[in-house]
Amino acid sequence: MSESEPKKRGFFSRLFGLEQEQPKPAPESVAEPPPELPDAAAEPAPEAEPDAPIAPDLLIGEAAPLPIAMPEVEPEPEPEPAPISPMASGQPAEPSPVPQPKRSWWRRLADGLSRTSSALTTGITELFTKRKLNAATLEDLEDILIQADLGLATSARVAKAVGEGRYDKQIEPEEVKAILAREVESILTPVAHPLTIDATKKPFVILMVGVNGSGKTTTIGKLAAKFRAEGKSVMLAAGDTFRAAAIEQLKVWGERTGAEVVFGQQGADASGLAFEALQKARANGVDILLVDTAGRLQNKAGLMDELAKVVRVIRKLDAEAPHAALLVLDATVGQNAISQVEAFRETAGVTGLVMTKLDGTARGGILVALAAQFGLPVHFIGVGESVEDLEPFSARDFARAVAGLGEAA
Ligand SMILES: Nc1nc2c(ncn2[C@@H]2O[C@H](COP(=O)(O)OP(=O)(O)OP(=O)(O)O)[C@@H](O)[C@H]2O)c(=O)[nH]1
Ligand SMILES: [Mg+2]
């Protein structure tokens, strides 16, 4: 979020009061795949065996050079049960029938990041309480930071900043936390860009990519809710044609957000579907088209080919589209997020990142490591399953929450 924007916009409540302000007549959903597809789309569709028991790590595939895919998650304590009922089937969480007290975005962020921040602050407090600073304590500090996945370079940078001018002196844990927040903020500030929707692009096309389970479809739903609450018309393209459940999941989000969903049959060609959705969105004067994609295909090469083809085919209609290609990364995969960025960046022309599930890990520092290594814009972060748990990324808020400090004055 840009620092000047209000922190809490209460879009959830506005969303569900939105029906009366539907800005555009809704075009009809597509029940069938397009009969005529553009050249590239006429290539044979990938063999979809949607419900075949494909192990997530198959994305690595034998021919795949990069270990993307659902990575081996480092063992860490089980996440606390989500405050909102989890979506075992991937279906959007229903709004709770019992009115919950509203939590500000800061509260959600701080609570969501609490596993990361408590790992850091407990370590820092134990390390610096009544101890003088020396090379050994700084090395231990670096270890604590590395364990939170801040990355080697950032961890060394923070430890150096803490050490400056303080050797053989006592330093309070609070001071260490403040230095940590300052350094993290300065690394994150250059990447904290709001996603700017250029209203002259109609529709503004946003392609969502990422490995299976990273949170693409949920993030599309959350973004659709945000855009609708801003009075924009939104269309969703069910480009994950691999699984029937994926199409259903997107339709539920469409209903909840008042966004038209363009879908084809399971197993239909994803690029053809995206092409048709863009045609429809244009014809109907839709403001924003969000294109969902599969995260899981037979192997990584198949997934990358499909994404590249979706981009190619969309460009036949609009040479500048997609106007944003957002890579959705699950924070709980830790360091594996780095190879995911490397794998998707070129193929899908990734323009920015969204990091989800920061509430499910003690390794939220990975976002800092990514910022330091790639410098790709970070647009949004997710700290829970509910529609309110996604917000534009603020470097200062994130840095303070991670370091266990209070909300910036
Ligand atoms: N705790 C938590 N869960 C999240 C967050 N974002 C998404 N999820 C959950 O992650 C699970 C997977 O999300 P999806 O949106 O279905 O992921 P996907 O990338 O579309 O997955 P595929 O369609 O299989 O490629 C769902 O149960 C979501 O509710 C988040 O920020 N926090
Ligand atoms: Mg999905």
XYZ file of N, CA and C in Angstrom, residues 32-42 269 271-273 275-276 279 313:
57
model
N -18.933 -23.637 -23.556
C -18.151 -24.498 -24.433
C -16.845 -23.803 -24.781
N -15.825 -24.581 -25.085
C -14.582 -23.952 -25.538
C -14.816 -23.297 -26.888
N -14.025 -22.309 -27.230
C -14.244 -21.607 -28.482
C -14.114 -22.549 -29.655
N -15.035 -22.464 -30.624
C -14.944 -23.381 -31.746
C -13.732 -23.090 -32.614
N -13.389 -21.802 -32.745
C -12.243 -21.452 -33.582
C -11.221 -20.720 -32.751
N -10.057 -21.257 -32.732
C -9.023 -20.645 -31.926
C -7.971 -20.062 -32.844
N -7.256 -19.092 -32.332
C -6.164 -18.564 -33.144
C -5.104 -19.636 -33.361
N -4.214 -19.368 -34.325
C -3.235 -20.384 -34.718
C -2.564 -21.084 -33.572
N -1.956 -20.264 -32.732
C -1.179 -20.863 -31.651
C -2.083 -21.694 -30.763
N -3.328 -21.230 -30.618
C -4.234 -21.941 -29.737
C -4.693 -23.251 -30.362
N -4.463 -23.378 -31.676
C -4.916 -24.586 -32.318
C -3.957 -25.744 -32.086
N -8.272 -26.019 -24.186
C -6.992 -25.328 -24.337
C -7.002 -24.011 -23.566
N -4.989 -21.434 -23.599
C -4.726 -20.192 -24.319
C -5.946 -19.760 -25.123
N -6.673 -20.742 -25.654
C -7.895 -20.426 -26.378
C -8.922 -19.787 -25.463
N -8.984 -20.305 -24.269
C -9.918 -19.763 -23.277
C -9.545 -18.313 -22.929
N -7.905 -16.272 -24.780
C -8.181 -15.468 -25.977
C -9.653 -15.070 -26.011
N -10.493 -16.044 -25.788
C -11.925 -15.768 -25.835
C -12.347 -14.815 -24.717
N -11.471 -11.342 -25.710
C -12.444 -10.833 -26.701
C -13.723 -10.375 -26.018
N -0.767 -16.027 -27.194
C -2.097 -15.945 -27.792
C -2.814 -14.663 -27.351
